[in-house]
PDB file of C-alpha atoms in Angstrom:
ATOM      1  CA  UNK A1038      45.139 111.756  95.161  1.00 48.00           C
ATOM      2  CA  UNK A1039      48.247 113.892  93.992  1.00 50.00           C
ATOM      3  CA  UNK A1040      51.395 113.085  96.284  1.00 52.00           C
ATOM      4  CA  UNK A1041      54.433 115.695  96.704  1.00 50.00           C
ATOM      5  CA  UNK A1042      57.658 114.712  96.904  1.00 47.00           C
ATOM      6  CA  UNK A1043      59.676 116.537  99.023  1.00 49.00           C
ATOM      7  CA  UNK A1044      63.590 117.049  97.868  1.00 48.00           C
ATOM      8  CA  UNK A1045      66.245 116.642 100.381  1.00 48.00           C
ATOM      9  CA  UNK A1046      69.904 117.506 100.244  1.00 51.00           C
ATOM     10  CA  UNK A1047      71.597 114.746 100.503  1.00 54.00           C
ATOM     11  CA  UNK A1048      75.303 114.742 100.919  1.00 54.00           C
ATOM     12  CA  UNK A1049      77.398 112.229  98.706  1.00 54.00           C
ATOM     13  CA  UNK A1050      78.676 109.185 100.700  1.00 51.00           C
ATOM     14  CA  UNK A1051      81.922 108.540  99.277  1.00 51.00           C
ATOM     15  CA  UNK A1052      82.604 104.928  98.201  1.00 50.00           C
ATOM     16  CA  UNK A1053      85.566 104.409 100.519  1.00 55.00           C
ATOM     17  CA  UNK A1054      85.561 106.340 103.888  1.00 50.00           C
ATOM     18  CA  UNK A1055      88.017 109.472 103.757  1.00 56.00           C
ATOM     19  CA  UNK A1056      91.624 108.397 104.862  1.00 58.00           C
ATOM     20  CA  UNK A1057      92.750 109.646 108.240  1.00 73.00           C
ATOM     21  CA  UNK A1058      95.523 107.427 108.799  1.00 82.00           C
ATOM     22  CA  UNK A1059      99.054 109.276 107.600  1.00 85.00           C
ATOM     23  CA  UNK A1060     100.634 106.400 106.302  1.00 80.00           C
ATOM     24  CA  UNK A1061      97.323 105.321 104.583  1.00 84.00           C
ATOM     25  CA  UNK A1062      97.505 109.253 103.190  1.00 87.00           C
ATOM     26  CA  UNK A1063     100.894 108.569 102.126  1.00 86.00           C
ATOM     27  CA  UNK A1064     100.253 105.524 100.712  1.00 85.00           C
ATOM     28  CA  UNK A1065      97.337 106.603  98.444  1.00 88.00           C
ATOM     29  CA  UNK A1066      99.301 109.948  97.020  1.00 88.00           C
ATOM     30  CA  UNK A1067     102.312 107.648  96.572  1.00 88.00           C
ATOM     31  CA  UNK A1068     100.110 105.150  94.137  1.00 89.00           C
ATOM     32  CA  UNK A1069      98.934 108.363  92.643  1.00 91.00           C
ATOM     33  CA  UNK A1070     101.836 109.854  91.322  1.00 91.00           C
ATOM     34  CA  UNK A1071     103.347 106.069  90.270  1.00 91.00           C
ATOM     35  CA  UNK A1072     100.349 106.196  88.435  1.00 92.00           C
ATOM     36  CA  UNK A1073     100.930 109.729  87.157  1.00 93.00           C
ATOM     37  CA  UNK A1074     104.460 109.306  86.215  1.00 91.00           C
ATOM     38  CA  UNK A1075     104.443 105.874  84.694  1.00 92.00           C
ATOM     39  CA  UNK A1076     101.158 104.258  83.826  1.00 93.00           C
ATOM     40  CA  UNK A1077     102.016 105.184  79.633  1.00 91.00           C
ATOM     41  CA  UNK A1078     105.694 103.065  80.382  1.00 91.00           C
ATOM     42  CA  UNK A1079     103.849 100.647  81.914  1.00 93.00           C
ATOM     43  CA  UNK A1080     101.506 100.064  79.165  1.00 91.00           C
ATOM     44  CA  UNK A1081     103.806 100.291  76.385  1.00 90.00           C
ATOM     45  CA  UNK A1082     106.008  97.322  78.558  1.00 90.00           C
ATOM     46  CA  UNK A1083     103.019  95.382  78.945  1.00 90.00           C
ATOM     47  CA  UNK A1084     102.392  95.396  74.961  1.00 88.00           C
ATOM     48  CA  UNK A1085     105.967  95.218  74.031  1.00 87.00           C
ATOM     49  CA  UNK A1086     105.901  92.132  76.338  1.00 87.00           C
ATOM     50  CA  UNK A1087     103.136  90.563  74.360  1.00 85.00           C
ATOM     51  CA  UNK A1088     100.219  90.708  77.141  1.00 86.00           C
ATOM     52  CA  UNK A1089      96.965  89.681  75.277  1.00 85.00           C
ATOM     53  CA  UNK A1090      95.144  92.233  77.833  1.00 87.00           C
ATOM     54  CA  UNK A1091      97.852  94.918  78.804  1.00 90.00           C
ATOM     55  CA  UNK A1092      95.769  97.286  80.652  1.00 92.00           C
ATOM     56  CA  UNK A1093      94.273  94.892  82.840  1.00 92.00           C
ATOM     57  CA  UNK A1094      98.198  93.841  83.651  1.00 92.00           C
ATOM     58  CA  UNK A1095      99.191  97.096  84.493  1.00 94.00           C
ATOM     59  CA  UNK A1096      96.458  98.013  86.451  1.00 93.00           C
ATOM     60  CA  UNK A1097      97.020  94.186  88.400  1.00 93.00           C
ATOM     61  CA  UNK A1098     100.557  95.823  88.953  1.00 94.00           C
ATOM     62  CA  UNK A1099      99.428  98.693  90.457  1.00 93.00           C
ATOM     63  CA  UNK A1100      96.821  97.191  92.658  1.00 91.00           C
ATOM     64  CA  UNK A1101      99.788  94.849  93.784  1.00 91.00           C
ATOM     65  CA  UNK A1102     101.564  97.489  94.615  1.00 91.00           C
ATOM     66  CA  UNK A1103      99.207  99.541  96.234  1.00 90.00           C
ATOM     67  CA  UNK A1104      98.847  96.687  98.378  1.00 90.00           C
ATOM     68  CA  UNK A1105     102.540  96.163  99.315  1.00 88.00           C
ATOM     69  CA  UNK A1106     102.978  99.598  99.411  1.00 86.00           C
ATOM     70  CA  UNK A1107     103.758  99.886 103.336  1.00 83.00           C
ATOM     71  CA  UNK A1108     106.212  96.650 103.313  1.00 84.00           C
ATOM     72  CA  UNK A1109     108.046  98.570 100.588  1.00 81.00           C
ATOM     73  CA  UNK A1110     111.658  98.923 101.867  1.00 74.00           C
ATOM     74  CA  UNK A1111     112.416 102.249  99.718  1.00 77.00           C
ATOM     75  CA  UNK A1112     109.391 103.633  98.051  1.00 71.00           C
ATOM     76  CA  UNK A1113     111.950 104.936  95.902  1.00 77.00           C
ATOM     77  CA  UNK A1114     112.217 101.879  94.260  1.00 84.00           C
ATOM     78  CA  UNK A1115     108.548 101.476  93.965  1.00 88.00           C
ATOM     79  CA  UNK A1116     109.068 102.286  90.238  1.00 89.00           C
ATOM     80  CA  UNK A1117     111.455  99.222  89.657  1.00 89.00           C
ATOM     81  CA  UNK A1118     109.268  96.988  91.661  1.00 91.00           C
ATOM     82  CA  UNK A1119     106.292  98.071  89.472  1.00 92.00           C
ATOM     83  CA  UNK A1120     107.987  96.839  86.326  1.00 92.00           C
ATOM     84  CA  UNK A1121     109.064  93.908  87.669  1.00 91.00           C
ATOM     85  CA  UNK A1122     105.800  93.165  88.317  1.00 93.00           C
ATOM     86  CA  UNK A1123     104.338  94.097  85.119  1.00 93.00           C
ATOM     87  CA  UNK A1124     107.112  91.792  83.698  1.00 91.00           C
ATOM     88  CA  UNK A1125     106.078  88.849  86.033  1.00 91.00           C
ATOM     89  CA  UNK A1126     102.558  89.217  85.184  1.00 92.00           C
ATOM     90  CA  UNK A1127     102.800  88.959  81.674  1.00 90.00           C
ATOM     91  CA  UNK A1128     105.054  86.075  81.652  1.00 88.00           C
ATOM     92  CA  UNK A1129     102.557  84.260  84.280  1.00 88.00           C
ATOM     93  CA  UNK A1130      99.463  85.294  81.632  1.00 86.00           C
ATOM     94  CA  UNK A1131     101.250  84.296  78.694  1.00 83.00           C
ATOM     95  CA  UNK A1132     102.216  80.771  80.266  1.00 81.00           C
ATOM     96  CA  UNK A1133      98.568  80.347  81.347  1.00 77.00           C
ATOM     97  CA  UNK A1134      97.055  80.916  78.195  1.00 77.00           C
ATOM     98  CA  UNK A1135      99.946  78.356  76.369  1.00 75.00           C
ATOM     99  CA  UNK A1136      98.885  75.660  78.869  1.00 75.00           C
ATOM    100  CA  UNK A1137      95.238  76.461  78.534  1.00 72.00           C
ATOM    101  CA  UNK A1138      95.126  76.213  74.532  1.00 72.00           C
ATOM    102  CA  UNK A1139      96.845  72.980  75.252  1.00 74.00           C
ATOM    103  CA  UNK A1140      93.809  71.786  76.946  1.00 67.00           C
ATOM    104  CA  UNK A1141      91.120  73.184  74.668  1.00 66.00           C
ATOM    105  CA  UNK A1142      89.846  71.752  71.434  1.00 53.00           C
ATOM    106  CA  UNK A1143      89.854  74.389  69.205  1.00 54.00           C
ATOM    107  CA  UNK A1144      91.930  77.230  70.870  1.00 49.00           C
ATOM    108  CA  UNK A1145      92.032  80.747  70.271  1.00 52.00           C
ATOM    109  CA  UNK A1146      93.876  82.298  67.859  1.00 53.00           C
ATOM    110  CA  UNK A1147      97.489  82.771  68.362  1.00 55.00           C
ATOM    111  CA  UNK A1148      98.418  85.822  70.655  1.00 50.00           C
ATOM    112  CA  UNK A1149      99.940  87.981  67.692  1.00 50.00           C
ATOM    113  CA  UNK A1150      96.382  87.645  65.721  1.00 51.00           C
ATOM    114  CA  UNK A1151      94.357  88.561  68.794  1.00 53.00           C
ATOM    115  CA  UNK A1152      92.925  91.785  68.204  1.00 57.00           C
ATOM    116  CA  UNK A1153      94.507  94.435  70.135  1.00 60.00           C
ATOM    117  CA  UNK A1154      92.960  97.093  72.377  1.00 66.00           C
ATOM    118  CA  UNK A1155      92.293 100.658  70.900  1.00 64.00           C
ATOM    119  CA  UNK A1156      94.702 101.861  73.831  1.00 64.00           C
ATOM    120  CA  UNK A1157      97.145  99.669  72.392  1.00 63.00           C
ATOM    121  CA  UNK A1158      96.892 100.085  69.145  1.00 62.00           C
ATOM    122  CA  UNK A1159      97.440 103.641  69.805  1.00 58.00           C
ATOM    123  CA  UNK A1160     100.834 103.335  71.660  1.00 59.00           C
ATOM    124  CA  UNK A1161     102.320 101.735  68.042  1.00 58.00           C
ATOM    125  CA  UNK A1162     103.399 103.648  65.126  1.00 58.00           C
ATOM    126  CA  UNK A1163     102.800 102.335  61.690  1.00 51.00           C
ATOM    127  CA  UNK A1164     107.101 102.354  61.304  1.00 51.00           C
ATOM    128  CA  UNK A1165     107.003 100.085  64.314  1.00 68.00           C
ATOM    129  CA  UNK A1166     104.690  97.338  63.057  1.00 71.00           C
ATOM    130  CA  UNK A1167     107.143  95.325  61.955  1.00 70.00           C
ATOM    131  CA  UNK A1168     109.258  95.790  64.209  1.00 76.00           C
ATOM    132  CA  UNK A1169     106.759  94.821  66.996  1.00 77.00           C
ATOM    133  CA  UNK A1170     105.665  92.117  64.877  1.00 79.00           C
ATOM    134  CA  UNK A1171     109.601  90.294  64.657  1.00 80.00           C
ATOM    135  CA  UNK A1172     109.786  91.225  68.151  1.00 84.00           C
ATOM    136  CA  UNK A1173     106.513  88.841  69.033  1.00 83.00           C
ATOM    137  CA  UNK A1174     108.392  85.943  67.229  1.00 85.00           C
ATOM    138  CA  UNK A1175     111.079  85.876  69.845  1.00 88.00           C
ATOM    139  CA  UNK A1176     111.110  83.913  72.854  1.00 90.00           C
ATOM    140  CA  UNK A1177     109.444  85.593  76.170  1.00 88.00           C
ATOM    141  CA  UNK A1178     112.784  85.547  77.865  1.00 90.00           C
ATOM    142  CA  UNK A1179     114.802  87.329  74.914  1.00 90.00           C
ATOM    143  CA  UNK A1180     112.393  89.668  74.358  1.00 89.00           C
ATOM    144  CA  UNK A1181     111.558  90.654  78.340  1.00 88.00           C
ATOM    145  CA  UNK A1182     115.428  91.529  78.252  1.00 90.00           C
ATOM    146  CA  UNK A1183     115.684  93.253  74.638  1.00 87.00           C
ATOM    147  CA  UNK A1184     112.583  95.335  75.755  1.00 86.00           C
ATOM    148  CA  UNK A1185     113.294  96.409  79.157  1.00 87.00           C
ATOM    149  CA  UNK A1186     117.104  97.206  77.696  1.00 86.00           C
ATOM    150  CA  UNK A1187     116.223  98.838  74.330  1.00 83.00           C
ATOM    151  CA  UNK A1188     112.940 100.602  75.303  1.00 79.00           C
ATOM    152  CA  UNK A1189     113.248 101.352  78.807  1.00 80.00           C
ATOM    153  CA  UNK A1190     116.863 101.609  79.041  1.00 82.00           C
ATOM    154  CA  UNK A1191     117.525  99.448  81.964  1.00 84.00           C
ATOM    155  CA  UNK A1192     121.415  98.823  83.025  1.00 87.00           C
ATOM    156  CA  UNK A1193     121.939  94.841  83.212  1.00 90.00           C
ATOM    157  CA  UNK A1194     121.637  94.452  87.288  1.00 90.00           C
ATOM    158  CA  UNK A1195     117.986  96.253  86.880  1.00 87.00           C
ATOM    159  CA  UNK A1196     116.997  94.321  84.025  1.00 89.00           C
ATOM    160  CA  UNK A1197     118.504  90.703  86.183  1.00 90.00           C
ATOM    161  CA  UNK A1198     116.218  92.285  89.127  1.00 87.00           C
ATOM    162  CA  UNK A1199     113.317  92.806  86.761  1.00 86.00           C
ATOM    163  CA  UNK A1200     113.828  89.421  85.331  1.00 88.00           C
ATOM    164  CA  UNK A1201     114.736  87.493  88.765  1.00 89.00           C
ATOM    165  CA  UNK A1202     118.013  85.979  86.822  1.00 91.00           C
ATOM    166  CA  UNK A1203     121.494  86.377  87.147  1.00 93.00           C
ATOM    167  CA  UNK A1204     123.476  89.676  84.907  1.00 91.00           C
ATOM    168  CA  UNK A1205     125.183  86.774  83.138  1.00 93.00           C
ATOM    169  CA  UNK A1206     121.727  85.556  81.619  1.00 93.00           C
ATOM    170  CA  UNK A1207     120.375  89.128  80.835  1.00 91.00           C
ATOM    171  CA  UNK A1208     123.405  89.231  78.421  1.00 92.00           C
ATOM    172  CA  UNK A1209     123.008  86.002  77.004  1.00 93.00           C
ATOM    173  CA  UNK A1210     118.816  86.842  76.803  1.00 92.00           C
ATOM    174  CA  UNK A1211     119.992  90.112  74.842  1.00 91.00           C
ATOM    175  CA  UNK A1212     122.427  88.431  72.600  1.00 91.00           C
ATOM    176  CA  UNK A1213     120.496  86.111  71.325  1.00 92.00           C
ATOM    177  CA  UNK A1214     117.430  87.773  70.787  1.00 89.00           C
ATOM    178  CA  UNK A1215     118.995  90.561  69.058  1.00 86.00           C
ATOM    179  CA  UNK A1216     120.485  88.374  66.852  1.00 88.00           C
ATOM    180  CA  UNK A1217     117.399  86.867  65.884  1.00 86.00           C
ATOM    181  CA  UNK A1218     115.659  90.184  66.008  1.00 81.00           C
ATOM    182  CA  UNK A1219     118.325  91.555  63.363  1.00 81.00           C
ATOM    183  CA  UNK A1220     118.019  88.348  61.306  1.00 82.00           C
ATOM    184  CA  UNK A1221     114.355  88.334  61.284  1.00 78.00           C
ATOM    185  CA  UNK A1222     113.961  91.946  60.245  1.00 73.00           C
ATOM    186  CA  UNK A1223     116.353  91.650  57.328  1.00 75.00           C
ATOM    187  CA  UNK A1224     114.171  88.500  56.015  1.00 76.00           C
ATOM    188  CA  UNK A1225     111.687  90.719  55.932  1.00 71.00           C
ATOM    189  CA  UNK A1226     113.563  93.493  53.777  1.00 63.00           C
TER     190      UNK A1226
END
């Protein structure tokens, strides 16, 4: 007994149903360019931040943010509240890994032997290496403020924002870790 099978045209069900709302429609093509614009920045924060997984931060940020996104005061500033985020999230994932090797008998290797992503690996230049690697040795607080001031260019009242501390403390965050920055890389001259 042969059986036929009959083909139908089916029409795709999307995953999500279509947006209709405007502000939804807003929303969504805000995200979008964010994303667009900023996702590479993001990334390259993320690592210079020393995030074990940086793409999974950054793409935490943006989900936070797509969530938020109609509370946002001035989606201008949606850009700034993104790296704050990012910033937030890798301090939060580096203190939970520190207080989970604590607990753990034989922990994982240190964060600067992890093996890092092919996306990350990418972002860094072999003339950088070093530089990234003296820049790991830091403390998270001077090197949250030497990275969001040296690579991203922040003026001291975005990086305080960023950082949730006062302008006073961004200097002294940026002082000091420059100075051990610049002492580091010349012991290793």
């Amino acid at each position: 007994m042969r059986q036929h099978l009959r083909h139908t045209t089916s029409v795709p069900v999307p995953l999500t149903p279509a947006a209709t709302d405007p502000a939804e429609l807003e929303r969504e093509a805000g995200v979008a360019r964010l994303f667009e614009q900023h996702y590479a920045s993001m990334l390259r924060l993320a690592v210079l931040l020393g995030a074990d997984d940086p793409e999974n931060v950054v793409a935490e940020a943006y989900y936070q943010i797509y969530r938020k996104w109609r509370r946002l005061r001035d989606t201008e500033a949606a850009e700034a509240y993104l790296r704050s985020t990012v910033c937030n999230l890798t301090r939060m994932r580096i203190r939970h890994l520190q207080v989970a090797r604590r607990h753990v008998e034989n922990p994982p290797a240190p964060l600067d032997e992890l093996v890092a992503s092919a996306e990350s690996t990418a972002l860094l230049h072999d003339d950088q290496r070093v530089l990234i690697d003296a820049l790991q040795q830091l403390p998270p607080r001077q090197r949250e403020a030497l990275v969001l001031r040296h690579w991203l260019g922040l003026k001291e009242s975005e990086i305080a924002s960023a950082m949730g501390i006062s302008c006073g403390s961004v200097k002294t965050h940026t002082a000091r870790g420059l100075a051990a920055l610049t002492q580091a890389m010349e012991a290793r001259r």
